[in-house]
Coordinates of C-alpha atoms and ligand atoms in Angstrom, one line a residue:
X28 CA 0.0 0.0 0.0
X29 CA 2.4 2.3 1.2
X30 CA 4.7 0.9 -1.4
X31 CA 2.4 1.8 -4.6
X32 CA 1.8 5.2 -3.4
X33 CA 5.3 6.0 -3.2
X34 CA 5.2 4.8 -6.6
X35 CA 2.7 6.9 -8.0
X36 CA 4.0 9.7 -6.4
X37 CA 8.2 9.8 -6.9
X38 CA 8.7 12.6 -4.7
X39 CA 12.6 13.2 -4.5
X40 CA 14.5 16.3 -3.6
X41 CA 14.9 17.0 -7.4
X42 CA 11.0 17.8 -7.9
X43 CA 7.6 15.8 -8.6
X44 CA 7.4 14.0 -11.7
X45 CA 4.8 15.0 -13.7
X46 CA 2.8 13.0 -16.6
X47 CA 0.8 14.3 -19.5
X48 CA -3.1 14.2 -19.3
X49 CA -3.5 12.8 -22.0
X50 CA -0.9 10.3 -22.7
X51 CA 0.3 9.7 -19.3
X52 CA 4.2 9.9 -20.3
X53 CA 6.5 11.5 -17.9
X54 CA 6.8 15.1 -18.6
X55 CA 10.3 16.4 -18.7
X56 CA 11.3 20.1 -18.2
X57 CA 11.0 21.3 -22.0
X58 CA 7.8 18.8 -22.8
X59 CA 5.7 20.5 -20.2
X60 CA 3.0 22.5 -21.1
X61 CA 0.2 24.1 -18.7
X62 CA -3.1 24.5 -20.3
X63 CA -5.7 25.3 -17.2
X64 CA -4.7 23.0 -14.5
X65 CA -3.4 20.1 -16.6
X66 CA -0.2 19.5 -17.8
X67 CA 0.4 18.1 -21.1
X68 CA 3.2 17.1 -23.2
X69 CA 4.0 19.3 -26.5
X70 CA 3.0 17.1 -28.9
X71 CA -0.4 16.3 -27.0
X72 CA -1.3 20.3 -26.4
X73 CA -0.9 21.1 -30.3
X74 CA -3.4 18.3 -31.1
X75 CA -5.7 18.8 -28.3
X76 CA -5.6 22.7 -28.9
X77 CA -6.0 21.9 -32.5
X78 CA -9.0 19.9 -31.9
X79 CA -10.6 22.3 -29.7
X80 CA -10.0 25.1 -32.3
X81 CA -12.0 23.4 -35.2
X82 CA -14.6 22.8 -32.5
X83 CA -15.2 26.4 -31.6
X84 CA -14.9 27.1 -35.1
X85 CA -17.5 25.0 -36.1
X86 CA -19.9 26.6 -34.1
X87 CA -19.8 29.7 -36.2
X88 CA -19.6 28.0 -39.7
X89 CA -22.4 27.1 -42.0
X90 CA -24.9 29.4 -39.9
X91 CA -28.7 28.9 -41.2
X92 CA -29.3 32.6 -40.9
X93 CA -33.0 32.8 -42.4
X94 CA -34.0 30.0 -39.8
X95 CA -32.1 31.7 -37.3
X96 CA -34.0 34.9 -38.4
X97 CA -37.4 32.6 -37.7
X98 CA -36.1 31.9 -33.7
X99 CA -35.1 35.7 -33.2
X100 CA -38.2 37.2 -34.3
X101 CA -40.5 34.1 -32.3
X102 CA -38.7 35.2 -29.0
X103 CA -38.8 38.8 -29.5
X104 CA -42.4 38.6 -29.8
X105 CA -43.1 36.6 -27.2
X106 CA -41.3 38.7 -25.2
X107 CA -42.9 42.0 -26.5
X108 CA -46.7 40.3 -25.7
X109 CA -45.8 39.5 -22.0
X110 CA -44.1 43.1 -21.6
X111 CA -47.1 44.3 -23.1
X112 CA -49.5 42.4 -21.6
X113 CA -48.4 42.7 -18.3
X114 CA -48.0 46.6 -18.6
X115 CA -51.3 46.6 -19.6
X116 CA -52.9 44.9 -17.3
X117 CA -51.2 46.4 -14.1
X118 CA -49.6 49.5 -15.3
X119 CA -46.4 48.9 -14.1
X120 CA -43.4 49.0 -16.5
X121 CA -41.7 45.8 -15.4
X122 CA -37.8 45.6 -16.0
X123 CA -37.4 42.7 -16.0
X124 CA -39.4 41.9 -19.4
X125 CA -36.7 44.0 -21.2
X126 CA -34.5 41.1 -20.2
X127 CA -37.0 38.2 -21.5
X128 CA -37.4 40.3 -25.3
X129 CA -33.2 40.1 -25.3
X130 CA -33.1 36.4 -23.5
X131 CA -36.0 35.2 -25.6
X132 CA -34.5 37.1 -29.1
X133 CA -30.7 35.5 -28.4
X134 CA -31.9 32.5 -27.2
X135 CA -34.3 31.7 -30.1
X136 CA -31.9 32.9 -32.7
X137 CA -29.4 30.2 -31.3
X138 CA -31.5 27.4 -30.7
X139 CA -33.2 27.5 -34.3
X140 CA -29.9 27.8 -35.9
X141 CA -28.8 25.0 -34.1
X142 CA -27.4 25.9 -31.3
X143 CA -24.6 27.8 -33.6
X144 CA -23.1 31.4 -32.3
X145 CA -21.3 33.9 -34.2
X146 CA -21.0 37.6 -34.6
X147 CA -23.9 37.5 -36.9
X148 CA -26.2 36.0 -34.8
X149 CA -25.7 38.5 -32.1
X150 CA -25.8 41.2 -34.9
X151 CA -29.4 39.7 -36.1
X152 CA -30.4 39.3 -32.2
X153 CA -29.8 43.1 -31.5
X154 CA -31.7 43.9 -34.1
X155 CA -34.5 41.9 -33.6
X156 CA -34.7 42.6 -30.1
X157 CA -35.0 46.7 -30.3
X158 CA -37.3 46.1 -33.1
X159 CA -39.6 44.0 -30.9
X160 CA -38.8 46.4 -27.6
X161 CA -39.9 49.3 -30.1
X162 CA -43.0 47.2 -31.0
X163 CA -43.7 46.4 -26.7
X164 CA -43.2 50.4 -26.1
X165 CA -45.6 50.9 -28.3
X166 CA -47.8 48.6 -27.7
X167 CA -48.0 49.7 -24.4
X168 CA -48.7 53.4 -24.6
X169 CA -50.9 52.6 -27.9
X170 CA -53.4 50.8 -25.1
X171 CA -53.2 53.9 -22.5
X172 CA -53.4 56.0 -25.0
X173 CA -56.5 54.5 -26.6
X174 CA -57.7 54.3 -23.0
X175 CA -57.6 58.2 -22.8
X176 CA -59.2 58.9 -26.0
X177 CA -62.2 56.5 -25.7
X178 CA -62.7 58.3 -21.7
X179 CA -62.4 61.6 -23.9
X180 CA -65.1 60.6 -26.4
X181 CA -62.9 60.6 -28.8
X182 CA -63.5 58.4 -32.0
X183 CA -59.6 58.2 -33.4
X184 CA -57.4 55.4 -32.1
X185 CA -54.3 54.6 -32.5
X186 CA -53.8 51.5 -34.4
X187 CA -51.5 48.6 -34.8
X188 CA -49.3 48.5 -37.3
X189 CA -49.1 52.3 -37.0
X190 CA -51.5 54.3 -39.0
X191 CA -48.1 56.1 -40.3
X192 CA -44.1 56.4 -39.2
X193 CA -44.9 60.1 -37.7
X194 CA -47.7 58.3 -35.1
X195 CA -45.4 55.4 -34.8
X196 CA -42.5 57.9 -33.6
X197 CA -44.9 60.2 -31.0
X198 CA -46.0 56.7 -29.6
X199 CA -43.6 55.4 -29.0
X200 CA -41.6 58.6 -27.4
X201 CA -44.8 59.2 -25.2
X202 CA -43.3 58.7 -21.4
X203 CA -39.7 57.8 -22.8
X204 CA -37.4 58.3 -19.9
X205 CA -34.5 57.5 -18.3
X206 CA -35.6 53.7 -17.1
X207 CA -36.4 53.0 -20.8
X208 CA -32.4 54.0 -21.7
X209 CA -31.6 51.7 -18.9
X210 CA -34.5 49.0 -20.2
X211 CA -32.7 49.0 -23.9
X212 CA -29.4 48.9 -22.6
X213 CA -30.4 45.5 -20.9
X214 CA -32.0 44.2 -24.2
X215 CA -29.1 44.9 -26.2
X216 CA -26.9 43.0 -23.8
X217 CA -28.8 39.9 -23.4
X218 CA -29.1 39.4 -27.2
X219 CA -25.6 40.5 -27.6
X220 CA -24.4 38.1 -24.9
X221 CA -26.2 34.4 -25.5
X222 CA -25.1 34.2 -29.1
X223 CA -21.8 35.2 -28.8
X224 CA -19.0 32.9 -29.9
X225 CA -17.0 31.0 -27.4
X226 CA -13.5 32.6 -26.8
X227 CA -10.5 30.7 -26.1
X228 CA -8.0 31.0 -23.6
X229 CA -5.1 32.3 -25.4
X230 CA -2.6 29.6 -26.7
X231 CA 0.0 28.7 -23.9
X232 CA 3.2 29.5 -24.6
X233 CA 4.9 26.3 -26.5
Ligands
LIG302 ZN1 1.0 13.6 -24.2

Protein backbone atom coordinates (compact mmCIF):
# COMPACT_ATOMS: atom_id res chain seq x y z
CA UNK A 1 0.00 0.00 0.00
CA UNK A 2 2.44 2.34 1.20
CA UNK A 3 4.74 0.91 -1.36
CA UNK A 4 2.43 1.76 -4.60
CA UNK A 5 1.76 5.17 -3.40
CA UNK A 6 5.34 5.99 -3.23
CA UNK A 7 5.24 4.79 -6.58
CA UNK A 8 2.66 6.92 -8.00
CA UNK A 9 4.04 9.67 -6.37
CA UNK A 10 8.16 9.79 -6.94
CA UNK A 11 8.69 12.56 -4.72
CA UNK A 12 12.61 13.20 -4.53
CA UNK A 13 14.55 16.32 -3.58
CA UNK A 14 14.88 17.03 -7.43
CA UNK A 15 10.97 17.77 -7.86
CA UNK A 16 7.65 15.77 -8.57
CA UNK A 17 7.42 14.04 -11.74
CA UNK A 18 4.76 15.02 -13.73
CA UNK A 19 2.79 12.95 -16.58
CA UNK A 20 0.75 14.27 -19.48
CA UNK A 21 -3.14 14.22 -19.29
CA UNK A 22 -3.47 12.75 -22.03
CA UNK A 23 -0.86 10.30 -22.74
CA UNK A 24 0.26 9.65 -19.28
CA UNK A 25 4.15 9.95 -20.31
CA UNK A 26 6.53 11.45 -17.89
CA UNK A 27 6.79 15.08 -18.58
CA UNK A 28 10.32 16.40 -18.67
CA UNK A 29 11.34 20.07 -18.18
CA UNK A 30 10.98 21.33 -22.00
CA UNK A 31 7.84 18.80 -22.76
CA UNK A 32 5.74 20.50 -20.17
CA UNK A 33 3.02 22.51 -21.15
CA UNK A 34 0.22 24.15 -18.68
CA UNK A 35 -3.15 24.53 -20.32
CA UNK A 36 -5.72 25.27 -17.16
CA UNK A 37 -4.68 22.97 -14.45
CA UNK A 38 -3.42 20.08 -16.56
CA UNK A 39 -0.18 19.52 -17.79
CA UNK A 40 0.40 18.08 -21.10
CA UNK A 41 3.18 17.15 -23.25
CA UNK A 42 4.03 19.32 -26.49
CA UNK A 43 3.00 17.13 -28.93
CA UNK A 44 -0.44 16.31 -27.02
CA UNK A 45 -1.30 20.35 -26.44
CA UNK A 46 -0.87 21.09 -30.27
CA UNK A 47 -3.39 18.33 -31.13
CA UNK A 48 -5.70 18.76 -28.34
CA UNK A 49 -5.57 22.75 -28.94
CA UNK A 50 -5.98 21.87 -32.49
CA UNK A 51 -9.00 19.88 -31.86
CA UNK A 52 -10.63 22.31 -29.70
CA UNK A 53 -9.97 25.09 -32.29
CA UNK A 54 -12.04 23.41 -35.18
CA UNK A 55 -14.57 22.77 -32.54
CA UNK A 56 -15.24 26.40 -31.63
CA UNK A 57 -14.89 27.07 -35.14
CA UNK A 58 -17.46 25.02 -36.15
CA UNK A 59 -19.86 26.63 -34.06
CA UNK A 60 -19.83 29.69 -36.23
CA UNK A 61 -19.64 28.04 -39.69
CA UNK A 62 -22.41 27.12 -41.96
CA UNK A 63 -24.88 29.43 -39.93
CA UNK A 64 -28.69 28.88 -41.19
CA UNK A 65 -29.31 32.61 -40.87
CA UNK A 66 -33.03 32.80 -42.35
CA UNK A 67 -34.02 30.01 -39.81
CA UNK A 68 -32.10 31.67 -37.30
CA UNK A 69 -33.99 34.88 -38.41
CA UNK A 70 -37.38 32.65 -37.75
CA UNK A 71 -36.15 31.89 -33.73
CA UNK A 72 -35.05 35.70 -33.19
CA UNK A 73 -38.23 37.24 -34.26
CA UNK A 74 -40.49 34.09 -32.34
CA UNK A 75 -38.66 35.17 -29.02
CA UNK A 76 -38.76 38.83 -29.53
CA UNK A 77 -42.43 38.59 -29.82
CA UNK A 78 -43.06 36.61 -27.22
CA UNK A 79 -41.33 38.68 -25.17
CA UNK A 80 -42.89 41.97 -26.54
CA UNK A 81 -46.66 40.34 -25.66
CA UNK A 82 -45.78 39.46 -21.96
CA UNK A 83 -44.12 43.05 -21.64
CA UNK A 84 -47.09 44.35 -23.13
CA UNK A 85 -49.46 42.35 -21.65
CA UNK A 86 -48.38 42.67 -18.34
CA UNK A 87 -47.98 46.57 -18.63
CA UNK A 88 -51.31 46.58 -19.61
CA UNK A 89 -52.87 44.89 -17.26
CA UNK A 90 -51.19 46.38 -14.11
CA UNK A 91 -49.64 49.49 -15.29
CA UNK A 92 -46.35 48.92 -14.09
CA UNK A 93 -43.43 49.02 -16.49
CA UNK A 94 -41.68 45.78 -15.36
CA UNK A 95 -37.79 45.64 -15.98
CA UNK A 96 -37.36 42.65 -16.04
CA UNK A 97 -39.39 41.90 -19.44
CA UNK A 98 -36.72 43.98 -21.20
CA UNK A 99 -34.55 41.10 -20.19
CA UNK A 100 -37.02 38.18 -21.53
CA UNK A 101 -37.41 40.29 -25.30
CA UNK A 102 -33.23 40.09 -25.32
CA UNK A 103 -33.08 36.41 -23.52
CA UNK A 104 -35.98 35.24 -25.65
CA UNK A 105 -34.48 37.07 -29.11
CA UNK A 106 -30.73 35.47 -28.38
CA UNK A 107 -31.94 32.47 -27.18
CA UNK A 108 -34.28 31.71 -30.13
CA UNK A 109 -31.93 32.86 -32.70
CA UNK A 110 -29.42 30.21 -31.30
CA UNK A 111 -31.53 27.44 -30.72
CA UNK A 112 -33.24 27.52 -34.30
CA UNK A 113 -29.88 27.75 -35.87
CA UNK A 114 -28.80 25.03 -34.10
CA UNK A 115 -27.40 25.93 -31.30
CA UNK A 116 -24.57 27.77 -33.56
CA UNK A 117 -23.06 31.44 -32.27
CA UNK A 118 -21.32 33.90 -34.19
CA UNK A 119 -21.02 37.59 -34.55
CA UNK A 120 -23.93 37.51 -36.89
CA UNK A 121 -26.16 35.96 -34.84
CA UNK A 122 -25.69 38.52 -32.13
CA UNK A 123 -25.84 41.21 -34.86
CA UNK A 124 -29.37 39.70 -36.12
CA UNK A 125 -30.43 39.34 -32.24
CA UNK A 126 -29.77 43.06 -31.46
CA UNK A 127 -31.69 43.86 -34.08
CA UNK A 128 -34.54 41.87 -33.58
CA UNK A 129 -34.74 42.59 -30.07
CA UNK A 130 -35.01 46.70 -30.29
CA UNK A 131 -37.34 46.13 -33.08
CA UNK A 132 -39.58 44.00 -30.91
CA UNK A 133 -38.77 46.44 -27.55
CA UNK A 134 -39.91 49.33 -30.12
CA UNK A 135 -43.05 47.21 -31.01
CA UNK A 136 -43.67 46.40 -26.73
CA UNK A 137 -43.16 50.44 -26.12
CA UNK A 138 -45.55 50.88 -28.32
CA UNK A 139 -47.83 48.58 -27.71
CA UNK A 140 -47.99 49.73 -24.35
CA UNK A 141 -48.70 53.37 -24.62
CA UNK A 142 -50.95 52.59 -27.88
CA UNK A 143 -53.39 50.76 -25.13
CA UNK A 144 -53.24 53.88 -22.46
CA UNK A 145 -53.40 55.95 -25.02
CA UNK A 146 -56.46 54.49 -26.62
CA UNK A 147 -57.72 54.30 -23.01
CA UNK A 148 -57.57 58.24 -22.77
CA UNK A 149 -59.17 58.86 -26.03
CA UNK A 150 -62.23 56.51 -25.67
CA UNK A 151 -62.73 58.35 -21.74
CA UNK A 152 -62.45 61.64 -23.92
CA UNK A 153 -65.13 60.61 -26.44
CA UNK A 154 -62.85 60.60 -28.81
CA UNK A 155 -63.47 58.42 -31.97
CA UNK A 156 -59.59 58.25 -33.39
CA UNK A 157 -57.37 55.38 -32.07
CA UNK A 158 -54.28 54.62 -32.50
CA UNK A 159 -53.84 51.49 -34.38
CA UNK A 160 -51.51 48.57 -34.83
CA UNK A 161 -49.29 48.55 -37.26
CA UNK A 162 -49.15 52.31 -37.03
CA UNK A 163 -51.52 54.35 -38.97
CA UNK A 164 -48.10 56.15 -40.31
CA UNK A 165 -44.12 56.43 -39.22
CA UNK A 166 -44.88 60.14 -37.69
CA UNK A 167 -47.72 58.35 -35.09
CA UNK A 168 -45.41 55.35 -34.79
CA UNK A 169 -42.51 57.86 -33.61
CA UNK A 170 -44.85 60.20 -31.05
CA UNK A 171 -45.99 56.73 -29.63
CA UNK A 172 -43.57 55.40 -28.98
CA UNK A 173 -41.62 58.65 -27.41
CA UNK A 174 -44.81 59.22 -25.24
CA UNK A 175 -43.31 58.69 -21.37
CA UNK A 176 -39.71 57.82 -22.83
CA UNK A 177 -37.39 58.33 -19.92
CA UNK A 178 -34.46 57.52 -18.30
CA UNK A 179 -35.62 53.74 -17.07
CA UNK A 180 -36.40 52.95 -20.77
CA UNK A 181 -32.42 53.97 -21.66
CA UNK A 182 -31.62 51.69 -18.93
CA UNK A 183 -34.52 49.02 -20.18
CA UNK A 184 -32.68 48.98 -23.88
CA UNK A 185 -29.43 48.94 -22.58
CA UNK A 186 -30.41 45.52 -20.92
CA UNK A 187 -31.95 44.19 -24.24
CA UNK A 188 -29.13 44.91 -26.21
CA UNK A 189 -26.94 43.00 -23.83
CA UNK A 190 -28.77 39.86 -23.43
CA UNK A 191 -29.07 39.45 -27.19
CA UNK A 192 -25.57 40.49 -27.63
CA UNK A 193 -24.36 38.10 -24.86
CA UNK A 194 -26.18 34.44 -25.53
CA UNK A 195 -25.13 34.20 -29.10
CA UNK A 196 -21.84 35.23 -28.76
CA UNK A 197 -19.03 32.91 -29.88
CA UNK A 198 -17.03 31.00 -27.44
CA UNK A 199 -13.50 32.59 -26.84
CA UNK A 200 -10.53 30.67 -26.11
CA UNK A 201 -8.01 31.01 -23.64
CA UNK A 202 -5.10 32.31 -25.43
CA UNK A 203 -2.57 29.61 -26.73
CA UNK A 204 -0.04 28.70 -23.88
CA UNK A 205 3.23 29.51 -24.55
CA UNK A 206 4.90 26.35 -26.46
ZN1 LIG B 1 1.04 13.59 -24.16
Amino acid sequence: MSESMSDSTPDTAAGAVNYCAQCSKALTAEDTIAAGDRLFCRSCYVSLRAELEKVVASMSADVNYPQAAVGAVLGGVVGALAWWGFTALTHIAFGLFAVAIGFLAGHGAVRFAGGKRSGGLQALSIAVALLSYLCAIYLVNMTFINKALATQGEAFRVGFPPQSLDLLIRVVRVDFGVMDFVFLAIVVYEAWKIPRPIALPPEAAA
